[in-house]
PDB file of C-alpha atoms in Angstrom:
ATOM      1  CA  UNK S   1     -56.645  56.095   4.924  1.00 51.00           C
ATOM      2  CA  UNK S   2     -53.491  56.041   6.992  1.00 50.00           C
ATOM      3  CA  UNK S   3     -54.897  53.372   9.257  1.00 56.00           C
ATOM      4  CA  UNK S   4     -55.784  51.107   6.288  1.00 50.00           C
ATOM      5  CA  UNK S   5     -52.255  51.606   4.956  1.00 51.00           C
ATOM      6  CA  UNK S   6     -50.783  50.676   8.324  1.00 54.00           C
ATOM      7  CA  UNK S   7     -52.915  47.518   8.509  1.00 52.00           C
ATOM      8  CA  UNK S   8     -51.869  46.421   5.008  1.00 51.00           C
ATOM      9  CA  UNK S   9     -48.202  47.119   5.798  1.00 55.00           C
ATOM     10  CA  UNK S  10     -48.419  45.105   9.042  1.00 53.00           C
ATOM     11  CA  UNK S  11     -49.987  42.148   7.190  1.00 51.00           C
ATOM     12  CA  UNK S  12     -47.248  42.162   4.552  1.00 49.00           C
ATOM     13  CA  UNK S  13     -44.542  42.191   7.234  1.00 52.00           C
ATOM     14  CA  UNK S  14     -46.248  39.341   9.118  1.00 48.00           C
ATOM     15  CA  UNK S  15     -46.463  37.217   5.974  1.00 46.00           C
ATOM     16  CA  UNK S  16     -42.807  37.917   5.154  1.00 48.00           C
ATOM     17  CA  UNK S  17     -41.645  36.845   8.609  1.00 44.00           C
ATOM     18  CA  UNK S  18     -43.849  33.747   8.489  1.00 47.00           C
ATOM     19  CA  UNK S  19     -42.480  32.815   5.064  1.00 47.00           C
ATOM     20  CA  UNK S  20     -38.881  33.193   6.245  1.00 44.00           C
ATOM     21  CA  UNK S  21     -39.548  30.951   9.220  1.00 46.00           C
ATOM     22  CA  UNK S  22     -40.959  28.175   7.071  1.00 41.00           C
ATOM     23  CA  UNK S  23     -38.036  28.314   4.625  1.00 46.00           C
ATOM     24  CA  UNK S  24     -35.257  28.303   7.257  1.00 38.00           C
ATOM     25  CA  UNK S  25     -33.307  25.046   7.475  1.00 44.00           C
ATOM     26  CA  UNK S  26     -30.803  24.510  10.271  1.00 44.00           C
ATOM     27  CA  UNK S  27     -27.321  23.250   9.505  1.00 40.00           C
ATOM     28  CA  UNK S  28     -26.624  19.610  10.303  1.00 48.00           C
ATOM     29  CA  UNK S  29     -24.883  19.718  13.650  1.00 43.00           C
ATOM     30  CA  UNK S  30     -21.500  18.080  13.870  1.00 47.00           C
ATOM     31  CA  UNK S  31     -20.961  15.393  16.460  1.00 45.00           C
ATOM     32  CA  UNK S  32     -18.314  16.775  18.790  1.00 44.00           C
ATOM     33  CA  UNK S  33     -18.701  13.964  21.312  1.00 45.00           C
ATOM     34  CA  UNK S  34     -16.514  10.935  21.892  1.00 50.00           C
ATOM     35  CA  UNK S  35     -14.677   9.521  18.885  1.00 65.00           C
ATOM     36  CA  UNK S  36     -13.655   5.959  18.038  1.00 74.00           C
ATOM     37  CA  UNK S  37     -10.528   6.108  20.169  1.00 78.00           C
ATOM     38  CA  UNK S  38     -12.610   6.837  23.292  1.00 84.00           C
ATOM     39  CA  UNK S  39     -15.187   4.077  22.778  1.00 89.00           C
ATOM     40  CA  UNK S  40     -14.797   0.821  24.684  1.00 93.00           C
ATOM     41  CA  UNK S  41     -14.842  -2.626  23.162  1.00 93.00           C
ATOM     42  CA  UNK S  42     -13.882  -1.676  19.596  1.00 92.00           C
ATOM     43  CA  UNK S  43     -10.606  -1.611  17.703  1.00 95.00           C
ATOM     44  CA  UNK S  44      -8.901   1.768  18.047  1.00 95.00           C
ATOM     45  CA  UNK S  45      -6.836   1.030  14.920  1.00 96.00           C
ATOM     46  CA  UNK S  46      -8.901   1.904  11.849  1.00 94.00           C
ATOM     47  CA  UNK S  47      -6.790  -0.296   9.550  1.00 96.00           C
ATOM     48  CA  UNK S  48      -5.691  -3.033  11.930  1.00 96.00           C
ATOM     49  CA  UNK S  49      -6.988  -5.659   9.502  1.00 96.00           C
ATOM     50  CA  UNK S  50      -4.968  -4.225   6.571  1.00 97.00           C
ATOM     51  CA  UNK S  51      -8.134  -3.951   4.463  1.00 95.00           C
ATOM     52  CA  UNK S  52      -6.933  -0.495   3.335  1.00 95.00           C
ATOM     53  CA  UNK S  53      -3.402  -1.756   2.782  1.00 95.00           C
ATOM     54  CA  UNK S  54      -0.789   0.914   3.567  1.00 96.00           C
ATOM     55  CA  UNK S  55      -3.186   3.393   5.219  1.00 96.00           C
ATOM     56  CA  UNK S  56      -1.591   4.294   8.611  1.00 97.00           C
ATOM     57  CA  UNK S  57       1.126   1.642   8.086  1.00 98.00           C
ATOM     58  CA  UNK S  58       4.703   2.386   7.020  1.00 98.00           C
ATOM     59  CA  UNK S  59       8.371   1.424   7.420  1.00 98.00           C
ATOM     60  CA  UNK S  60      11.282   3.041   9.221  1.00 98.00           C
ATOM     61  CA  UNK S  61      14.742   1.683   8.387  1.00 98.00           C
ATOM     62  CA  UNK S  62      17.975   1.970  10.338  1.00 98.00           C
ATOM     63  CA  UNK S  63      20.329  -0.019   8.120  1.00 98.00           C
ATOM     64  CA  UNK S  64      17.725  -2.656   7.293  1.00 98.00           C
ATOM     65  CA  UNK S  65      15.551  -3.290   4.268  1.00 98.00           C
ATOM     66  CA  UNK S  66      12.121  -4.875   3.783  1.00 98.00           C
ATOM     67  CA  UNK S  67       9.021  -4.876   1.605  1.00 98.00           C
ATOM     68  CA  UNK S  68       5.379  -5.654   2.373  1.00 98.00           C
ATOM     69  CA  UNK S  69       2.501  -7.383   0.604  1.00 97.00           C
ATOM     70  CA  UNK S  70      -1.077  -7.409   1.834  1.00 96.00           C
ATOM     71  CA  UNK S  71      -3.456 -10.349   1.957  1.00 91.00           C
ATOM     72  CA  UNK S  72      -6.715 -11.111   3.750  1.00 87.00           C
ATOM     73  CA  UNK S  73      -6.434  -9.431   7.181  1.00 92.00           C
ATOM     74  CA  UNK S  74      -2.644  -9.758   7.164  1.00 97.00           C
ATOM     75  CA  UNK S  75       0.611  -8.248   5.983  1.00 98.00           C
ATOM     76  CA  UNK S  76       3.561 -10.306   4.728  1.00 98.00           C
ATOM     77  CA  UNK S  77       6.817  -8.514   5.488  1.00 98.00           C
ATOM     78  CA  UNK S  78       9.858  -9.765   3.583  1.00 98.00           C
ATOM     79  CA  UNK S  79      13.040  -8.792   5.426  1.00 98.00           C
ATOM     80  CA  UNK S  80      16.101  -8.771   3.166  1.00 98.00           C
ATOM     81  CA  UNK S  81      18.439  -6.972   5.615  1.00 98.00           C
ATOM     82  CA  UNK S  82      17.968  -6.650   9.392  1.00 98.00           C
ATOM     83  CA  UNK S  83      20.554  -3.949  10.042  1.00 97.00           C
ATOM     84  CA  UNK S  84      22.629  -3.970  13.235  1.00 97.00           C
ATOM     85  CA  UNK S  85      19.973  -2.866  15.786  1.00 98.00           C
ATOM     86  CA  UNK S  86      16.586  -4.281  16.745  1.00 98.00           C
ATOM     87  CA  UNK S  87      14.823  -1.362  15.046  1.00 98.00           C
ATOM     88  CA  UNK S  88      16.832  -1.821  11.846  1.00 98.00           C
ATOM     89  CA  UNK S  89      13.468  -2.708  10.287  1.00 98.00           C
ATOM     90  CA  UNK S  90      10.464  -1.084  11.938  1.00 98.00           C
ATOM     91  CA  UNK S  91       6.951  -1.730  10.651  1.00 98.00           C
ATOM     92  CA  UNK S  92       4.724   0.833  12.336  1.00 98.00           C
ATOM     93  CA  UNK S  93       1.207   2.239  12.676  1.00 98.00           C
ATOM     94  CA  UNK S  94       0.479   5.934  13.318  1.00 98.00           C
ATOM     95  CA  UNK S  95      -2.907   7.602  13.722  1.00 96.00           C
ATOM     96  CA  UNK S  96      -4.538   6.696  17.042  1.00 96.00           C
ATOM     97  CA  UNK S  97      -4.678   8.048  20.604  1.00 96.00           C
ATOM     98  CA  UNK S  98      -3.946   6.861  24.132  1.00 97.00           C
ATOM     99  CA  UNK S  99      -5.648   8.462  27.128  1.00 96.00           C
ATOM    100  CA  UNK S 100      -4.278   8.611  30.664  1.00 96.00           C
ATOM    101  CA  UNK S 101      -6.108   6.113  32.853  1.00 96.00           C
ATOM    102  CA  UNK S 102      -7.189   3.998  29.883  1.00 96.00           C
ATOM    103  CA  UNK S 103      -6.818   0.228  30.250  1.00 97.00           C
ATOM    104  CA  UNK S 104      -6.017  -1.279  26.875  1.00 98.00           C
ATOM    105  CA  UNK S 105      -5.489  -4.676  25.246  1.00 98.00           C
ATOM    106  CA  UNK S 106      -3.114  -5.034  22.294  1.00 98.00           C
ATOM    107  CA  UNK S 107      -3.630  -8.183  20.203  1.00 98.00           C
ATOM    108  CA  UNK S 108      -2.226  -9.542  16.957  1.00 98.00           C
ATOM    109  CA  UNK S 109      -1.308 -12.797  15.262  1.00 98.00           C
ATOM    110  CA  UNK S 110       2.147 -13.488  13.873  1.00 98.00           C
ATOM    111  CA  UNK S 111       4.334 -16.154  12.298  1.00 98.00           C
ATOM    112  CA  UNK S 112       7.682 -16.298  10.519  1.00 98.00           C
ATOM    113  CA  UNK S 113       9.341 -18.419   7.851  1.00 97.00           C
ATOM    114  CA  UNK S 114      11.930 -19.396  10.466  1.00 97.00           C
ATOM    115  CA  UNK S 115      12.451 -18.167  14.061  1.00 98.00           C
ATOM    116  CA  UNK S 116      12.561 -14.368  14.056  1.00 98.00           C
ATOM    117  CA  UNK S 117      12.805 -11.935  16.950  1.00 98.00           C
ATOM    118  CA  UNK S 118      10.407  -9.017  17.205  1.00 98.00           C
ATOM    119  CA  UNK S 119      10.073  -6.227  19.744  1.00 98.00           C
ATOM    120  CA  UNK S 120       6.508  -4.915  19.874  1.00 98.00           C
ATOM    121  CA  UNK S 121       5.952  -1.551  21.511  1.00 98.00           C
ATOM    122  CA  UNK S 122       3.548   1.359  21.751  1.00 98.00           C
ATOM    123  CA  UNK S 123       5.731   4.381  22.312  1.00 98.00           C
ATOM    124  CA  UNK S 124       6.064   8.131  22.487  1.00 98.00           C
ATOM    125  CA  UNK S 125       6.692   9.142  18.884  1.00 97.00           C
ATOM    126  CA  UNK S 126       9.526  11.589  19.560  1.00 94.00           C
ATOM    127  CA  UNK S 127      11.872  12.725  22.324  1.00 95.00           C
ATOM    128  CA  UNK S 128      13.256   9.669  24.110  1.00 96.00           C
ATOM    129  CA  UNK S 129      10.724   7.355  22.366  1.00 97.00           C
ATOM    130  CA  UNK S 130       9.976   5.720  25.705  1.00 97.00           C
ATOM    131  CA  UNK S 131       7.468   2.840  25.551  1.00 98.00           C
ATOM    132  CA  UNK S 132       4.066   2.744  27.203  1.00 98.00           C
ATOM    133  CA  UNK S 133       4.049  -1.032  26.713  1.00 98.00           C
ATOM    134  CA  UNK S 134       6.826  -3.245  25.349  1.00 98.00           C
ATOM    135  CA  UNK S 135       7.378  -6.979  24.782  1.00 98.00           C
ATOM    136  CA  UNK S 136       9.866  -9.115  22.856  1.00 98.00           C
ATOM    137  CA  UNK S 137       8.783 -12.304  21.087  1.00 98.00           C
ATOM    138  CA  UNK S 138      10.201 -15.002  18.831  1.00 98.00           C
ATOM    139  CA  UNK S 139       7.881 -15.661  15.910  1.00 98.00           C
ATOM    140  CA  UNK S 140       7.908 -19.196  14.457  1.00 98.00           C
ATOM    141  CA  UNK S 141       6.275 -21.090  11.583  1.00 98.00           C
ATOM    142  CA  UNK S 142       3.203 -21.756  13.712  1.00 98.00           C
ATOM    143  CA  UNK S 143       0.827 -18.767  13.692  1.00 97.00           C
ATOM    144  CA  UNK S 144       0.137 -17.590  17.221  1.00 98.00           C
ATOM    145  CA  UNK S 145      -2.067 -14.940  18.823  1.00 98.00           C
ATOM    146  CA  UNK S 146      -0.253 -12.522  21.103  1.00 98.00           C
ATOM    147  CA  UNK S 147      -2.064 -10.398  23.681  1.00 98.00           C
ATOM    148  CA  UNK S 148      -0.970  -7.903  26.314  1.00 98.00           C
ATOM    149  CA  UNK S 149      -2.977  -5.751  28.735  1.00 98.00           C
ATOM    150  CA  UNK S 150      -1.649  -2.419  29.945  1.00 98.00           C
ATOM    151  CA  UNK S 151      -2.758   0.821  31.561  1.00 97.00           C
ATOM    152  CA  UNK S 152      -1.792   4.217  30.173  1.00 97.00           C
ATOM    153  CA  UNK S 153      -0.141   5.841  33.204  1.00 96.00           C
ATOM    154  CA  UNK S 154       1.605   8.647  31.323  1.00 97.00           C
ATOM    155  CA  UNK S 155      -0.120  11.808  30.172  1.00 96.00           C
ATOM    156  CA  UNK S 156      -2.537  11.319  27.281  1.00 97.00           C
ATOM    157  CA  UNK S 157      -0.759  10.989  23.950  1.00 97.00           C
ATOM    158  CA  UNK S 158      -2.543  12.180  20.810  1.00 96.00           C
ATOM    159  CA  UNK S 159       0.136  10.831  18.437  1.00 97.00           C
ATOM    160  CA  UNK S 160       1.711   7.608  19.755  1.00 98.00           C
ATOM    161  CA  UNK S 161       3.224   4.905  17.552  1.00 98.00           C
ATOM    162  CA  UNK S 162       2.669   1.147  17.461  1.00 98.00           C
ATOM    163  CA  UNK S 163       5.919  -0.420  16.264  1.00 98.00           C
ATOM    164  CA  UNK S 164       6.956  -3.920  15.277  1.00 98.00           C
ATOM    165  CA  UNK S 165      10.772  -3.857  15.434  1.00 98.00           C
ATOM    166  CA  UNK S 166      12.047  -6.620  13.162  1.00 98.00           C
ATOM    167  CA  UNK S 167      15.747  -5.810  13.001  1.00 98.00           C
ATOM    168  CA  UNK S 168      18.573  -7.840  14.507  1.00 98.00           C
ATOM    169  CA  UNK S 169      17.849 -10.043  17.539  1.00 98.00           C
ATOM    170  CA  UNK S 170      20.876 -12.121  18.561  1.00 95.00           C
ATOM    171  CA  UNK S 171      19.785 -15.429  20.065  1.00 95.00           C
ATOM    172  CA  UNK S 172      16.281 -15.199  18.611  1.00 98.00           C
ATOM    173  CA  UNK S 173      16.959 -15.009  14.860  1.00 98.00           C
ATOM    174  CA  UNK S 174      17.663 -18.477  13.507  1.00 96.00           C
ATOM    175  CA  UNK S 175      17.841 -18.664   9.750  1.00 94.00           C
ATOM    176  CA  UNK S 176      19.001 -16.818   6.682  1.00 95.00           C
ATOM    177  CA  UNK S 177      17.649 -13.749   4.981  1.00 97.00           C
ATOM    178  CA  UNK S 178      15.388 -12.972   3.253  1.00 97.00           C
ATOM    179  CA  UNK S 179      12.771 -14.011   5.811  1.00 98.00           C
ATOM    180  CA  UNK S 180       8.994 -13.639   5.598  1.00 98.00           C
ATOM    181  CA  UNK S 181       7.087 -12.461   8.680  1.00 98.00           C
ATOM    182  CA  UNK S 182       3.285 -12.443   8.649  1.00 98.00           C
ATOM    183  CA  UNK S 183       1.373 -10.132  10.988  1.00 98.00           C
ATOM    184  CA  UNK S 184      -2.422 -10.063  11.083  1.00 98.00           C
ATOM    185  CA  UNK S 185      -5.565  -8.999  12.938  1.00 97.00           C
ATOM    186  CA  UNK S 186      -3.909  -6.178  14.866  1.00 98.00           C
ATOM    187  CA  UNK S 187      -6.208  -4.586  17.434  1.00 98.00           C
ATOM    188  CA  UNK S 188      -5.988  -2.103  20.284  1.00 98.00           C
ATOM    189  CA  UNK S 189      -9.082  -2.141  22.486  1.00 97.00           C
ATOM    190  CA  UNK S 190     -10.031   0.277  25.257  1.00 97.00           C
ATOM    191  CA  UNK S 191     -11.561  -1.713  28.129  1.00 97.00           C
ATOM    192  CA  UNK S 192     -12.822   1.003  30.473  1.00 95.00           C
ATOM    193  CA  UNK S 193     -14.595   4.353  30.409  1.00 93.00           C
ATOM    194  CA  UNK S 194     -12.005   7.049  30.923  1.00 85.00           C
ATOM    195  CA  UNK S 195     -12.578  10.245  32.859  1.00 70.00           C
ATOM    196  CA  UNK S 196     -10.653  12.526  30.541  1.00 56.00           C
ATOM    197  CA  UNK S 197     -12.714  13.940  27.694  1.00 51.00           C
ATOM    198  CA  UNK S 198     -11.820  15.726  24.499  1.00 49.00           C
ATOM    199  CA  UNK S 199     -11.903  19.495  24.434  1.00 48.00           C
ATOM    200  CA  UNK S 200     -14.813  20.681  22.314  1.00 44.00           C
ATOM    201  CA  UNK S 201     -15.168  24.017  20.565  1.00 39.00           C
ATOM    202  CA  UNK S 202     -18.085  25.312  22.622  1.00 38.00           C
ATOM    203  CA  UNK S 203     -20.527  24.731  19.751  1.00 36.00           C
ATOM    204  CA  UNK S 204     -18.734  27.157  17.432  1.00 35.00           C
ATOM    205  CA  UNK S 205     -19.128  24.721  14.559  1.00 34.00           C
ATOM    206  CA  UNK S 206     -22.944  25.072  14.581  1.00 35.00           C
ATOM    207  CA  UNK S 207     -23.242  28.859  14.837  1.00 37.00           C
ATOM    208  CA  UNK S 208     -25.033  30.296  11.804  1.00 33.00           C
ATOM    209  CA  UNK S 209     -24.576  33.914  10.791  1.00 33.00           C
TER     210      UNK S 209
END
């Protein structure tokens, strides 16, 4: 009698375990591999075409004043006061990364109602604000594509800033205010595979208790 009981008990346990195994569903594993900002050949700026309007884009003012309107793949910045420094009006983009050893290309198109100076820089967003790449241009009525290649030689920066300084530029600004500046198709492309990789969490996000 005891042996029959033991056999029945063993069968019930076996069926229970089998049923649990068939009902178990694993969690969807998160992709902890390379993100957009580590992939070559694509725009590292998620809203470089202004399709999501102000997302990632904003102003910093140092005595200047400006407003922005968004069109198809471009932003029209109306500068009503330039301030007394070149960053008196700063139109900037936050929310991307630069990795040491990365070779990048920054591109954009720009024009202005009348000649207007602009300092374009990707910089450390704090401390001495030193630039990783910097150029000064004079935008004119004729839309033009601007492009610059650079290598990130500093330590990797997880929170840099892309800035278009549209304040006062003596010798480059020729005209009265307000002045419209149009910037479009902004892209930052990584051109090489970089050695540095992101720190992962050792798979902790897929452990099931």
